[in-house]
């Protein structure tokens, strides 16, 4: 029975320095917003940062979460509260979505008017507004740690604490850079963090748990860019590959590879059609599926556009690699040759290989991962460059392409032949996607972090500007 | 309480005390009890018996201990000045470790006060054990006056200095971060007119070194301001020392080199790695070599200290060959292993002429010094098999490694150099051996040569030969001396007789002269008296086993004891001392030898003369060898000294012969 007793014992806090205080961690990203309790392995609440708007008479109703935004309601349009820069653009919606993320999955709904979650009838909301003040606020027991990008600055840094303190009644707040957190998640306090997300790819030098601002570099060659490459590839192929999202398919019959699909599409009565943004969003989900299963990174050596030692082109070699079949929601399917599997992601390393058209110009060389790392390292002191190169942390959902870390390692080794390059990327897809959240979870559950929090009292004394002073 | 609907959905019985449910009757005739149902199923085919079990909640686990309760306890952190109270889950009744309970007065607006709205009294909450990790860098303190008088820095305004100090404190002197965040904007001075605005200095870009230089200078000076150097503690003083010694220019220069190093091309890096690899291999090899050498020395040391019996085995030539065979096979095995290693390492680290050469060098050294560096494989066949295709050795190298190209078949087979050394030092009798040893000691040549190269050993052998010759010569000369004296004594006696003295004494003459001879001999040895004591010791050991010698010795002693007393008066005190110390048995043995050798004395005399010259020669050559050896770190006797000693010895023997 000794074992039974042991299992009820918490691990000795001094062993890992943990001392949990029911803090919450909120990590907003362009693709998803992640929230959960500090000290846990994965965020319990992950919802798309996209939200639906149903036009109503009084302005529009917001829909949050996977359960509601994928239904083709009449007139539904999809927006994102995050900007393409990876920073919060629409603070009002952000606050609503965050609160939904927290209260729907993490904290119990407080007894009292349900209006607190902002999801109820607009008419009611107006009426009960005065009541809220007197009521309990949703997070009065939970300190909140929020994340931000390395380039988040100015007023944007202060909005978070205002929401946390004013709207949610948090006892304490902290704002951390997601690069730092990603490096914590991989057990490092100094690292060169390469975060390949949905809207941006960023390189953040982290030294002793602090970002080196001058070295923070970013470019848009991330998940959304690859999606765009895929769209271009589909539309430029002969004949064009149709991209029909799931919601449009009523029924389908299997067809041979390469032959037109035979599916019955859903038709909408006039004025009940969803907004084109809805279709775009749904297409994006198909593309993500395609990315996950078909797209891989050219394994090297060298670039896809390069030559090998025997004098042949790498393209020729790539043609001999195995392809992969993919079936669209409407039943259209095809074996995608290896070249098509390599091509859409190759532009992250080699802009020459990017597909482009009039509205989507090819990226610049300086936007590639290699160039970002190079210019980032050029901004930091030479003494720590080798250390950073030996601790390159790769994180973010779009780093999950097969072979990406190996290729990056090769590229860096070519760029810095005299230095040891070591890439540390978790083999676990969940840890890769939630890298910065996990780092936040670690940080906020540390006993030594207690003295860092910005308390409610400090906020009330010094105002929102305290974030700039404290969260370096 | 779960609604009854929900229970319905889950198919659970209602929570209300249910009416006594009819006991489900077990189907009868299920066969013997105590059998597993599955087994029964196999036995009695047919419809499996259905057990009807009413669904119900899992039983509460019966735990042998009482669960302790957890409660959300508030706590404060003394590292915080705002009295923030956080809550964590703790076992009820657990003593909070670390930190005394800290009474905190919650501020009105504090979250805690909101929580405990009813109790306005200050609550005593335990302090977090983490507070102790709140360590801060000490900020250099200075007043405006102090700054003006002592701390001004070139190109630095007070505002910027303050900014720097703030930043440095803020980031706990993490200079990398400080220089990254350093962004000083000089305040816009309102009194500057429009046109002068154009020439307001552009905010300087400060390098990391600039910042460090300024800060350390400032910090060191403030340290002295607060606490003069004389009253500083050791730690403070060393900190001050470090700060004043900081050289920004030097650092900048270093950074430039680091930058070059960082940007260095692959080839250079590989080259460096290659050299490092080679170095480590050489070092490792060196260790192995010296270890082997040590092991061998130990083995050689152990042999003489072991009992005679085990040694006796090696005293015959047969035994020696056997020993050599075993040593050689051991050596060979080791070498084969090493060769394997070498081949592997060669494959690993690519080719390259320099490398190849190195590999050969190494194998050569190993094959030659496999047994402690003084073994020598004298057959060229062995060398051949050891290295496959070999680069021909230069003359100098051949000499160095002791490679010889004998034209005739070698009769002795394989020979170790150390064997030759020991053999050379051994004479027919133990006395002779010890005399040779004494001579060598006098020459300051160690019994085990420090650098026994082939040439040195050859010279050593020649030297021993020379010593032997000289010893022979000395014996002869002493013999002759004795005879001369006997004759003189006889002559005297005869003269006395003529003068009519007592004839009785005549009987003892033979004995007396004999003894006299002994004494004379000892007297002559005065020069080498120091060694005599050593010789004596050695002799004691040696002669104990030498039965023949002992018998003779005993006889002699009986005869001579009486006589010696009589003759004491003839010798002076010092001679007496020497006499007492010298082992008589040694004398006796020598006498014996002298008698035996009498016949060939003339011949040997001639040889001896020749040998003397040879000796001089040999010493000359040896000198060269010695120089070579000493340049390799050993310290054999200087050439001049040994030469002079030898010539001294030979002069003496010549003089004696003339006499
Ligand atoms: N297995 C995968 N392979 C390739 N791309 C993926 C994979 N999983 C997710 N993605 C892409 O990663 C992006 C989301 O990454 P994430 O790090 O969550 O972004 P953000 O931090 O901006 O929210 C999306 O563009 C998605 O398409
Ligand atoms: Mg992200």
mmCIF file with all atom_site columns, C-alpha atoms in Angstrom, chain A residues 1 5 8 10 13 17-22 140 143 171-172 207-208 210-214 381-386 389 416-419 447-448 450-453 455-458 460 469-470 472, chain B residues 64-65 70 72 75 77 79-82 84 86-91 107 109-111 114-115 128 130-131 133-134 170-171 174 176-177 179-182 208 254-255 258-259 262 264-266 269:
data_model
loop_
_atom_site.group_PDB
_atom_site.id
_atom_site.type_symbol
_atom_site.label_atom_id
_atom_site.label_alt_id
_atom_site.label_comp_id
_atom_site.label_asym_id
_atom_site.label_entity_id
_atom_site.label_seq_id
_atom_site.pdbx_PDB_ins_code
_atom_site.Cartn_x
_atom_site.Cartn_y
_atom_site.Cartn_z
_atom_site.occupancy
_atom_site.B_iso_or_equiv
_atom_site.pdbx_formal_charge
_atom_site.auth_seq_id
_atom_site.auth_comp_id
_atom_site.auth_asym_id
_atom_site.auth_atom_id
_atom_site.pdbx_PDB_model_num
ATOM 1  C CA . UNK A 1 1   ? 0.000   0.000  0.000   1.00 0.00 ? 1   UNK A CA 1
ATOM 2  C CA . UNK A 1 5   ? 0.334   6.417  -0.614  1.00 0.00 ? 5   UNK A CA 1
ATOM 3  C CA . UNK A 1 8   ? -1.057  10.748 -3.595  1.00 0.00 ? 8   UNK A CA 1
ATOM 4  C CA . UNK A 1 10  ? 2.933   15.647 -4.737  1.00 0.00 ? 10  UNK A CA 1
ATOM 5  C CA . UNK A 1 13  ? 8.444   21.194 -4.851  1.00 0.00 ? 13  UNK A CA 1
ATOM 6  C CA . UNK A 1 17  ? 11.160  24.514 -8.243  1.00 0.00 ? 17  UNK A CA 1
ATOM 7  C CA . UNK A 1 18  ? 7.481   24.322 -8.922  1.00 0.00 ? 18  UNK A CA 1
ATOM 8  C CA . UNK A 1 19  ? 4.871   26.011 -6.796  1.00 0.00 ? 19  UNK A CA 1
ATOM 9  C CA . UNK A 1 20  ? 1.595   26.246 -8.588  1.00 0.00 ? 20  UNK A CA 1
ATOM 10 C CA . UNK A 1 21  ? -0.800  29.029 -7.876  1.00 0.00 ? 21  UNK A CA 1
ATOM 11 C CA . UNK A 1 22  ? -3.575  28.179 -10.329 1.00 0.00 ? 22  UNK A CA 1
ATOM 12 C CA . UNK A 1 140 ? -10.382 36.776 -9.723  1.00 0.00 ? 140 UNK A CA 1
ATOM 13 C CA . UNK A 1 143 ? -2.981  35.127 -12.095 1.00 0.00 ? 143 UNK A CA 1
ATOM 14 C CA . UNK A 1 171 ? -4.806  39.246 -9.011  1.00 0.00 ? 171 UNK A CA 1
ATOM 15 C CA . UNK A 1 172 ? -1.573  39.281 -11.011 1.00 0.00 ? 172 UNK A CA 1
ATOM 16 C CA . UNK A 1 207 ? 20.029  35.361 -23.770 1.00 0.00 ? 207 UNK A CA 1
ATOM 17 C CA . UNK A 1 208 ? 19.560  34.424 -20.133 1.00 0.00 ? 208 UNK A CA 1
ATOM 18 C CA . UNK A 1 210 ? 15.681  37.828 -22.226 1.00 0.00 ? 210 UNK A CA 1
ATOM 19 C CA . UNK A 1 211 ? 15.244  38.509 -25.889 1.00 0.00 ? 211 UNK A CA 1
ATOM 20 C CA . UNK A 1 212 ? 17.821  40.541 -27.724 1.00 0.00 ? 212 UNK A CA 1
ATOM 21 C CA . UNK A 1 213 ? 15.544  43.005 -29.397 1.00 0.00 ? 213 UNK A CA 1
ATOM 22 C CA . UNK A 1 214 ? 17.905  44.067 -32.111 1.00 0.00 ? 214 UNK A CA 1
ATOM 23 C CA . UNK A 1 381 ? 27.486  40.096 -29.790 1.00 0.00 ? 381 UNK A CA 1
ATOM 24 C CA . UNK A 1 382 ? 29.989  37.813 -31.435 1.00 0.00 ? 382 UNK A CA 1
ATOM 25 C CA . UNK A 1 383 ? 30.796  36.189 -28.127 1.00 0.00 ? 383 UNK A CA 1
ATOM 26 C CA . UNK A 1 384 ? 27.444  34.495 -27.881 1.00 0.00 ? 384 UNK A CA 1
ATOM 27 C CA . UNK A 1 385 ? 26.967  33.617 -31.549 1.00 0.00 ? 385 UNK A CA 1
ATOM 28 C CA . UNK A 1 386 ? 28.492  30.158 -31.320 1.00 0.00 ? 386 UNK A CA 1
ATOM 29 C CA . UNK A 1 389 ? 24.074  28.403 -33.047 1.00 0.00 ? 389 UNK A CA 1
ATOM 30 C CA . UNK A 1 416 ? 28.569  28.685 -40.600 1.00 0.00 ? 416 UNK A CA 1
ATOM 31 C CA . UNK A 1 417 ? 31.101  26.019 -41.444 1.00 0.00 ? 417 UNK A CA 1
ATOM 32 C CA . UNK A 1 418 ? 33.433  27.003 -38.645 1.00 0.00 ? 418 UNK A CA 1
ATOM 33 C CA . UNK A 1 419 ? 30.894  26.606 -35.876 1.00 0.00 ? 419 UNK A CA 1
ATOM 34 C CA . UNK A 1 447 ? 8.093   29.218 -7.241  1.00 0.00 ? 447 UNK A CA 1
ATOM 35 C CA . UNK A 1 448 ? 10.727  31.772 -8.100  1.00 0.00 ? 448 UNK A CA 1
ATOM 36 C CA . UNK A 1 450 ? 6.046   34.544 -7.693  1.00 0.00 ? 450 UNK A CA 1
ATOM 37 C CA . UNK A 1 451 ? 8.065   37.659 -7.143  1.00 0.00 ? 451 UNK A CA 1
ATOM 38 C CA . UNK A 1 452 ? 7.889   38.596 -10.801 1.00 0.00 ? 452 UNK A CA 1
ATOM 39 C CA . UNK A 1 453 ? 4.158   38.898 -11.236 1.00 0.00 ? 453 UNK A CA 1
ATOM 40 C CA . UNK A 1 455 ? 0.191   42.508 -8.894  1.00 0.00 ? 455 UNK A CA 1
ATOM 41 C CA . UNK A 1 456 ? -3.136  44.188 -9.017  1.00 0.00 ? 456 UNK A CA 1
ATOM 42 C CA . UNK A 1 457 ? -1.897  46.722 -6.505  1.00 0.00 ? 457 UNK A CA 1
ATOM 43 C CA . UNK A 1 458 ? 1.087   47.631 -8.641  1.00 0.00 ? 458 UNK A CA 1
ATOM 44 C CA . UNK A 1 460 ? -3.496  50.246 -9.785  1.00 0.00 ? 460 UNK A CA 1
ATOM 45 C CA . UNK A 1 469 ? 8.884   48.709 -17.062 1.00 0.00 ? 469 UNK A CA 1
ATOM 46 C CA . UNK A 1 470 ? 8.678   45.207 -15.744 1.00 0.00 ? 470 UNK A CA 1
ATOM 47 C CA . UNK A 1 472 ? 11.467  43.358 -20.484 1.00 0.00 ? 472 UNK A CA 1
ATOM 48 C CA . UNK B 2 64  ? -5.950  1.496  4.203   1.00 0.00 ? 64  UNK B CA 1
ATOM 49 C CA . UNK B 2 65  ? -5.196  5.077  5.096   1.00 0.00 ? 65  UNK B CA 1
ATOM 50 C CA . UNK B 2 70  ? -5.750  19.634 0.772   1.00 0.00 ? 70  UNK B CA 1
ATOM 51 C CA . UNK B 2 72  ? -5.865  26.310 -0.904  1.00 0.00 ? 72  UNK B CA 1
ATOM 52 C CA . UNK B 2 75  ? 0.915   32.886 1.122   1.00 0.00 ? 75  UNK B CA 1
ATOM 53 C CA . UNK B 2 77  ? 6.493   36.486 -0.690  1.00 0.00 ? 77  UNK B CA 1
ATOM 54 C CA . UNK B 2 79  ? 10.703  39.521 -1.954  1.00 0.00 ? 79  UNK B CA 1
ATOM 55 C CA . UNK B 2 80  ? 7.662   41.494 -3.013  1.00 0.00 ? 80  UNK B CA 1
ATOM 56 C CA . UNK B 2 81  ? 6.999   44.878 -1.596  1.00 0.00 ? 81  UNK B CA 1
ATOM 57 C CA . UNK B 2 82  ? 3.345   45.041 -2.561  1.00 0.00 ? 82  UNK B CA 1
ATOM 58 C CA . UNK B 2 84  ? 0.666   40.219 -3.121  1.00 0.00 ? 84  UNK B CA 1
ATOM 59 C CA . UNK B 2 86  ? -1.188  34.171 -3.917  1.00 0.00 ? 86  UNK B CA 1
ATOM 60 C CA . UNK B 2 87  ? -2.740  30.831 -3.149  1.00 0.00 ? 87  UNK B CA 1
ATOM 61 C CA . UNK B 2 88  ? -1.471  27.362 -3.616  1.00 0.00 ? 88  UNK B CA 1
ATOM 62 C CA . UNK B 2 89  ? -2.720  23.948 -2.628  1.00 0.00 ? 89  UNK B CA 1
ATOM 63 C CA . UNK B 2 90  ? -1.134  22.527 0.448   1.00 0.00 ? 90  UNK B CA 1
ATOM 64 C CA . UNK B 2 91  ? -1.793  19.510 2.574   1.00 0.00 ? 91  UNK B CA 1
ATOM 65 C CA . UNK B 2 107 ? -4.110  46.940 1.068   1.00 0.00 ? 107 UNK B CA 1
ATOM 66 C CA . UNK B 2 109 ? -7.535  47.355 -3.147  1.00 0.00 ? 109 UNK B CA 1
ATOM 67 C CA . UNK B 2 110 ? -5.587  44.178 -2.779  1.00 0.00 ? 110 UNK B CA 1
ATOM 68 C CA . UNK B 2 111 ? -6.919  41.039 -4.325  1.00 0.00 ? 111 UNK B CA 1
ATOM 69 C CA . UNK B 2 114 ? -11.335 41.266 -1.856  1.00 0.00 ? 114 UNK B CA 1
ATOM 70 C CA . UNK B 2 115 ? -11.166 37.659 -0.974  1.00 0.00 ? 115 UNK B CA 1
ATOM 71 C CA . UNK B 2 128 ? 7.210   31.618 0.265   1.00 0.00 ? 128 UNK B CA 1
ATOM 72 C CA . UNK B 2 130 ? 11.403  31.206 -2.898  1.00 0.00 ? 130 UNK B CA 1
ATOM 73 C CA . UNK B 2 131 ? 11.984  34.670 -1.573  1.00 0.00 ? 131 UNK B CA 1
ATOM 74 C CA . UNK B 2 133 ? 16.392  33.624 -4.538  1.00 0.00 ? 133 UNK B CA 1
ATOM 75 C CA . UNK B 2 134 ? 15.702  37.284 -5.005  1.00 0.00 ? 134 UNK B CA 1
ATOM 76 C CA . UNK B 2 170 ? 17.985  46.467 -14.257 1.00 0.00 ? 170 UNK B CA 1
ATOM 77 C CA . UNK B 2 171 ? 19.582  43.652 -16.215 1.00 0.00 ? 171 UNK B CA 1
ATOM 78 C CA . UNK B 2 174 ? 24.064  41.062 -18.352 1.00 0.00 ? 174 UNK B CA 1
ATOM 79 C CA . UNK B 2 176 ? 24.861  41.437 -23.846 1.00 0.00 ? 176 UNK B CA 1
ATOM 80 C CA . UNK B 2 177 ? 21.325  42.414 -22.980 1.00 0.00 ? 177 UNK B CA 1
ATOM 81 C CA . UNK B 2 179 ? 24.021  46.718 -25.007 1.00 0.00 ? 179 UNK B CA 1
ATOM 82 C CA . UNK B 2 180 ? 21.081  45.281 -26.915 1.00 0.00 ? 180 UNK B CA 1
ATOM 83 C CA . UNK B 2 181 ? 18.594  47.447 -25.083 1.00 0.00 ? 181 UNK B CA 1
ATOM 84 C CA . UNK B 2 182 ? 20.791  50.510 -24.776 1.00 0.00 ? 182 UNK B CA 1
ATOM 85 C CA . UNK B 2 208 ? 29.344  46.901 -25.488 1.00 0.00 ? 208 UNK B CA 1
ATOM 86 C CA . UNK B 2 254 ? 39.724  40.335 -28.917 1.00 0.00 ? 254 UNK B CA 1
ATOM 87 C CA . UNK B 2 255 ? 36.231  40.602 -30.333 1.00 0.00 ? 255 UNK B CA 1
ATOM 88 C CA . UNK B 2 258 ? 36.665  36.119 -32.282 1.00 0.00 ? 258 UNK B CA 1
ATOM 89 C CA . UNK B 2 259 ? 34.784  37.447 -35.249 1.00 0.00 ? 259 UNK B CA 1
ATOM 90 C CA . UNK B 2 262 ? 33.660  32.729 -36.193 1.00 0.00 ? 262 UNK B CA 1
ATOM 91 C CA . UNK B 2 264 ? 36.590  31.176 -40.649 1.00 0.00 ? 264 UNK B CA 1
ATOM 92 C CA . UNK B 2 265 ? 36.069  28.806 -43.545 1.00 0.00 ? 265 UNK B CA 1
ATOM 93 C CA . UNK B 2 266 ? 35.527  25.123 -43.222 1.00 0.00 ? 266 UNK B CA 1
ATOM 94 C CA . UNK B 2 269 ? 38.419  24.578 -39.000 1.00 0.00 ? 269 UNK B CA 1
#
